[in-house]
mmCIF file of C-alpha atoms in Angstrom:
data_model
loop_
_atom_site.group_PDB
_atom_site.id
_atom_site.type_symbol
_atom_site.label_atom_id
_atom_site.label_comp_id
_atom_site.label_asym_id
_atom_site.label_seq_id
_atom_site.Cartn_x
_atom_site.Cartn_y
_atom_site.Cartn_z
ATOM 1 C CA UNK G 14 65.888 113.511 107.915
ATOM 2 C CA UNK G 15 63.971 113.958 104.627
ATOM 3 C CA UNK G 16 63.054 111.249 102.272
ATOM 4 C CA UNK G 17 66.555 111.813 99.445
ATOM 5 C CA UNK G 18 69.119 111.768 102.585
ATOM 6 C CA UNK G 19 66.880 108.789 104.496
ATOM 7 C CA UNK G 20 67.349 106.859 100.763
ATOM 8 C CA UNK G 21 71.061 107.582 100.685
ATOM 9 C CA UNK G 22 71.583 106.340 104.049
ATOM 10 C CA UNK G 23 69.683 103.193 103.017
ATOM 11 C CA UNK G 24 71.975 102.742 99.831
ATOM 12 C CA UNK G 25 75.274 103.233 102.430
ATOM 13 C CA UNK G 26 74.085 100.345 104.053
ATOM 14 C CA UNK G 27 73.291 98.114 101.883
ATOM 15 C CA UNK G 28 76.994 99.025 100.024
ATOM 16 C CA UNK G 29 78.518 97.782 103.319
ATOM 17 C CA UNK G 30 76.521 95.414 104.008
ATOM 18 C CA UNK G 31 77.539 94.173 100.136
ATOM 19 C CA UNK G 32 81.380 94.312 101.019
ATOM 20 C CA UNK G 33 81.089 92.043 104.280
ATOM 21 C CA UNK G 34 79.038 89.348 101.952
ATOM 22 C CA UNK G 35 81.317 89.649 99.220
ATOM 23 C CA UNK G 36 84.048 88.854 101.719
ATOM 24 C CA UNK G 37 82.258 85.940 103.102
ATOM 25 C CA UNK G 38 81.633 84.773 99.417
ATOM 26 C CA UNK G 39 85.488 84.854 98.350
ATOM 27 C CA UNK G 40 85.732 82.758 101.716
ATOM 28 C CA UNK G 41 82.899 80.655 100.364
ATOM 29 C CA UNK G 42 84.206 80.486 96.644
ATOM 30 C CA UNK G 43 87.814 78.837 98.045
ATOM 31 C CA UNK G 44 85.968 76.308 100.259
ATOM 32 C CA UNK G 45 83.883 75.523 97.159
ATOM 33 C CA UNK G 46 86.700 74.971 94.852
ATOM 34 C CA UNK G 47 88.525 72.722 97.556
ATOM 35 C CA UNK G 48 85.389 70.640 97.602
ATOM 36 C CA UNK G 49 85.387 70.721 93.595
ATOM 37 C CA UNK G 50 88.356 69.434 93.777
ATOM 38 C CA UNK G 51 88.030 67.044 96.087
ATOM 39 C CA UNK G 52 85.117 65.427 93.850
ATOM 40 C CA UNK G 53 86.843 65.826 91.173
ATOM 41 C CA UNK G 54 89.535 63.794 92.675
ATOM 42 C CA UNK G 55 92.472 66.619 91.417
ATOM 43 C CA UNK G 56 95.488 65.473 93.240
ATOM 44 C CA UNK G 57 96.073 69.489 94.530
ATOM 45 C CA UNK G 58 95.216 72.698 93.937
ATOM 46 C CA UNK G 59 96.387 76.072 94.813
ATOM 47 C CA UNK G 60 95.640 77.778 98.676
ATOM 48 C CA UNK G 61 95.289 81.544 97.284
ATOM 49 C CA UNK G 62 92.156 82.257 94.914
ATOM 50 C CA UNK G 63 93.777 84.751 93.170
ATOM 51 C CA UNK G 64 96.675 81.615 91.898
ATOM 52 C CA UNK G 65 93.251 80.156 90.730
ATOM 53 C CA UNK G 66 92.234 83.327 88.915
ATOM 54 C CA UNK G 67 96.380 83.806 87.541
ATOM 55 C CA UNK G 68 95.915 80.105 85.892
ATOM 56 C CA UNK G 69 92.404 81.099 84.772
ATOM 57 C CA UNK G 70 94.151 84.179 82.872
ATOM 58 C CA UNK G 71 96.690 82.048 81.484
ATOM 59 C CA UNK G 72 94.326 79.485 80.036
ATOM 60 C CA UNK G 73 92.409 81.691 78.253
ATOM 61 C CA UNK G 74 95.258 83.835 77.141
ATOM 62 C CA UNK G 75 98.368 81.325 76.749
ATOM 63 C CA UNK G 76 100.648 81.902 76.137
ATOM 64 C CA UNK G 77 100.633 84.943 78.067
ATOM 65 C CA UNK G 78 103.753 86.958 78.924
ATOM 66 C CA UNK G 79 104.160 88.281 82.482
ATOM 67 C CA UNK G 80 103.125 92.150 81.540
ATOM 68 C CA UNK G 81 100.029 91.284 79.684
ATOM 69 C CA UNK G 82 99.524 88.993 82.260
ATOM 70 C CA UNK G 83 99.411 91.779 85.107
ATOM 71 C CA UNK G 84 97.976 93.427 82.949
ATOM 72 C CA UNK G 85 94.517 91.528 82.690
ATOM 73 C CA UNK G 86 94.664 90.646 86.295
ATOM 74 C CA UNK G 87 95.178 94.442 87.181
ATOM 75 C CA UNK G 88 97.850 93.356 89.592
ATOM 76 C CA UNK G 89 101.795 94.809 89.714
ATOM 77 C CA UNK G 90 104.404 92.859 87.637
ATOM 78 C CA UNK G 91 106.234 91.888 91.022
ATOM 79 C CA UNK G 92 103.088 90.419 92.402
ATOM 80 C CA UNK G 93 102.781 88.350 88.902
ATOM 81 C CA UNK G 94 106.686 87.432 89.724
ATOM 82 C CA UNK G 95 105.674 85.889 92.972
ATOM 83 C CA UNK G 96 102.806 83.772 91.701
ATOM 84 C CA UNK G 97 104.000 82.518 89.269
ATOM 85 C CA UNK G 98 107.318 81.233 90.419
ATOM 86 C CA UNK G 99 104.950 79.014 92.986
ATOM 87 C CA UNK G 100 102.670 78.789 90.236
ATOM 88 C CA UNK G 101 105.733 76.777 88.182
ATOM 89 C CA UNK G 102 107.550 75.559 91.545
ATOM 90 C CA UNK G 103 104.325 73.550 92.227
ATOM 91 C CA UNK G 104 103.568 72.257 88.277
ATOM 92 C CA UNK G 105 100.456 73.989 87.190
ATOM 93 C CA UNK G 106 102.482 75.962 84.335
ATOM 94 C CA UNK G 107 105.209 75.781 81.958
ATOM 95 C CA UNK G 108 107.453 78.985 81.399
ATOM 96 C CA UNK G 109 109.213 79.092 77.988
ATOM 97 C CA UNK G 110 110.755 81.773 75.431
ATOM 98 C CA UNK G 111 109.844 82.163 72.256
ATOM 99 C CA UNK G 112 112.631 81.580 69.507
ATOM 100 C CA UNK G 113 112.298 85.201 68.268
ATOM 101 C CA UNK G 114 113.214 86.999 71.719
ATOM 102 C CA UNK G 115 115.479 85.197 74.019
ATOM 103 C CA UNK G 116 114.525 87.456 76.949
ATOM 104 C CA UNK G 117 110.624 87.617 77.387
ATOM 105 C CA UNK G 118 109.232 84.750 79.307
ATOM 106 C CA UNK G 119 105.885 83.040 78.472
ATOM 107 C CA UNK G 120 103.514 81.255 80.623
ATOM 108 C CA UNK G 121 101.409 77.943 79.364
ATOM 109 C CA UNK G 122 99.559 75.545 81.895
ATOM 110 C CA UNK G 123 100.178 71.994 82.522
ATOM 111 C CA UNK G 124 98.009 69.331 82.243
ATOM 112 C CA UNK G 125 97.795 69.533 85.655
ATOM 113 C CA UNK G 126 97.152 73.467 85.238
ATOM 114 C CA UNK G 127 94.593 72.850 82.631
ATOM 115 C CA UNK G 128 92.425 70.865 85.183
ATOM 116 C CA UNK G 129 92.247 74.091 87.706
ATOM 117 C CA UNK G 130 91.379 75.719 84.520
ATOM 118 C CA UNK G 131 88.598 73.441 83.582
ATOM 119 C CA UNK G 132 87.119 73.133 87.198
ATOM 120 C CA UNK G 133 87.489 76.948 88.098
ATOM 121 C CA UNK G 134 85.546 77.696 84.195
ATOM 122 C CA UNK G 135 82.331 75.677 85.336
ATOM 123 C CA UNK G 136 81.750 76.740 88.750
ATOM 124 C CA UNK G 137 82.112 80.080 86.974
ATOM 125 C CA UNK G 138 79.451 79.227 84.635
ATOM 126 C CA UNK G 139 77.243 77.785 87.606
ATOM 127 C CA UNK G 140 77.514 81.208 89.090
ATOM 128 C CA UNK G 141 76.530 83.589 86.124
ATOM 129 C CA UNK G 142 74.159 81.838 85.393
ATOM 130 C CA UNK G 143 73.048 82.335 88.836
ATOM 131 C CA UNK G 144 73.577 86.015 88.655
ATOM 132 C CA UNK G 145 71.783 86.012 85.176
ATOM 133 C CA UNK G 146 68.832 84.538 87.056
ATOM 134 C CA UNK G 147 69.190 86.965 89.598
ATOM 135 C CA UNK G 148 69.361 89.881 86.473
ATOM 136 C CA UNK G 149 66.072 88.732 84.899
ATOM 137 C CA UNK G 150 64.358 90.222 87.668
ATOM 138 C CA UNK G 151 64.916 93.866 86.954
ATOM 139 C CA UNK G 152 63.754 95.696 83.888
ATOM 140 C CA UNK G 153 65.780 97.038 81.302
ATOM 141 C CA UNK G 154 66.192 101.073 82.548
ATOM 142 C CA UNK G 155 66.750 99.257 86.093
ATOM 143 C CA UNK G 156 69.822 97.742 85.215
ATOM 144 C CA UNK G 157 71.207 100.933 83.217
ATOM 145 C CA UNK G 158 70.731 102.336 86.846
ATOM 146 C CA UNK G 159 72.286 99.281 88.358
ATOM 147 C CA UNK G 160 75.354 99.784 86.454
ATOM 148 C CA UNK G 161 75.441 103.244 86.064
ATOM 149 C CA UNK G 162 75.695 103.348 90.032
ATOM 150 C CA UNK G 163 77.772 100.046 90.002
ATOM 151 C CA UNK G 164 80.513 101.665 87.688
ATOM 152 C CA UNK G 165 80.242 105.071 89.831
ATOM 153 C CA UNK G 166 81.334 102.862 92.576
ATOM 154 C CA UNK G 167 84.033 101.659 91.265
ATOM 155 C CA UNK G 168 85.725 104.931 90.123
ATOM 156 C CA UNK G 169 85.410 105.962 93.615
ATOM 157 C CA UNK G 170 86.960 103.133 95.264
ATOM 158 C CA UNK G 171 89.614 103.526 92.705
ATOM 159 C CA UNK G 172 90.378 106.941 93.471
ATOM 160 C CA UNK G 173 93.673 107.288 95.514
ATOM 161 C CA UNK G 174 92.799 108.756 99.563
ATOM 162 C CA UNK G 175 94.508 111.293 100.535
ATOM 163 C CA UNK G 176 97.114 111.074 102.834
#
């Protein structure tokens, strides 16, 4: 095998190897916020991460209406539906109509809403600036390369398999 396909082989790995920790970090991220939580002495919170990430949308886009909202989250409307009806069932936001159209629903969070929001925004902040650290490491052309590949990536995963 010559040096270019020994390189690519290298970068294969270490993409795969990057999915399996990325897994183990969501994992990682939920325990985190639990714990957060916990010290934080929050009476609940939400089980699913990505009901974290819905009232993180919401608070720093309310009030948000449930397209926009799937939307920003890249997620289908239905799947917006879903969350947020447990979302509201369980008190973290408020669901109201504006007085100039009766029929499209907007979503605020609750005081008990705004204190995921708070708690997810600094563990957020704890980990880019973490990643920022991380950054500082690489030159300038390096991380055009970095996200040149990085955004390559992502088009590719995006693409649709075949059936």
């Amino acid at each position: 095998m010559n040096t270019l396909e020994t390189i690519k082989w290298l970068v294969h790995d270490q993409v795969v190897h990057f999915v399996h920790l990325s897994e183990q970090r969501i994992e990682s991220e939920q325990d985190k916020i639990f714990r957060y939580a916990q010290e934080q002495q929050l009476e609940s919170i939400p089980r699913h991460l990505t009901s974290v990430h819905v009232i993180d949308c919401i608070g720093n886009n309310e009030p948000i209406n449930n397209t926009t909202l799937a939307e920003k989250m890249n997620l289908s409307k239905a799947g917006i539906t879903k969350i947020s009806g447990k979302l509201l069932e369980e008190g973290y936001i408020h669901r109201r109509q504006l007085n100039d159209n009766k029929k499209e629903v907007y979503f605020s969070l609750t005081v008990k809403g705004k204190q995921v929001f708070e708690l997810h925004k600094q563990l957020h902040k704890l980990e880019e600036k973490r990643f920022m650290q991380l950054l500082d490491s690489f030159k300038e052309a390096e991380l055009h390369v970095i996200l040149r590949f990085l955004q390559s990536v992502s088009t590719h995963w995006a693409k649709k398999e075949p059936e």
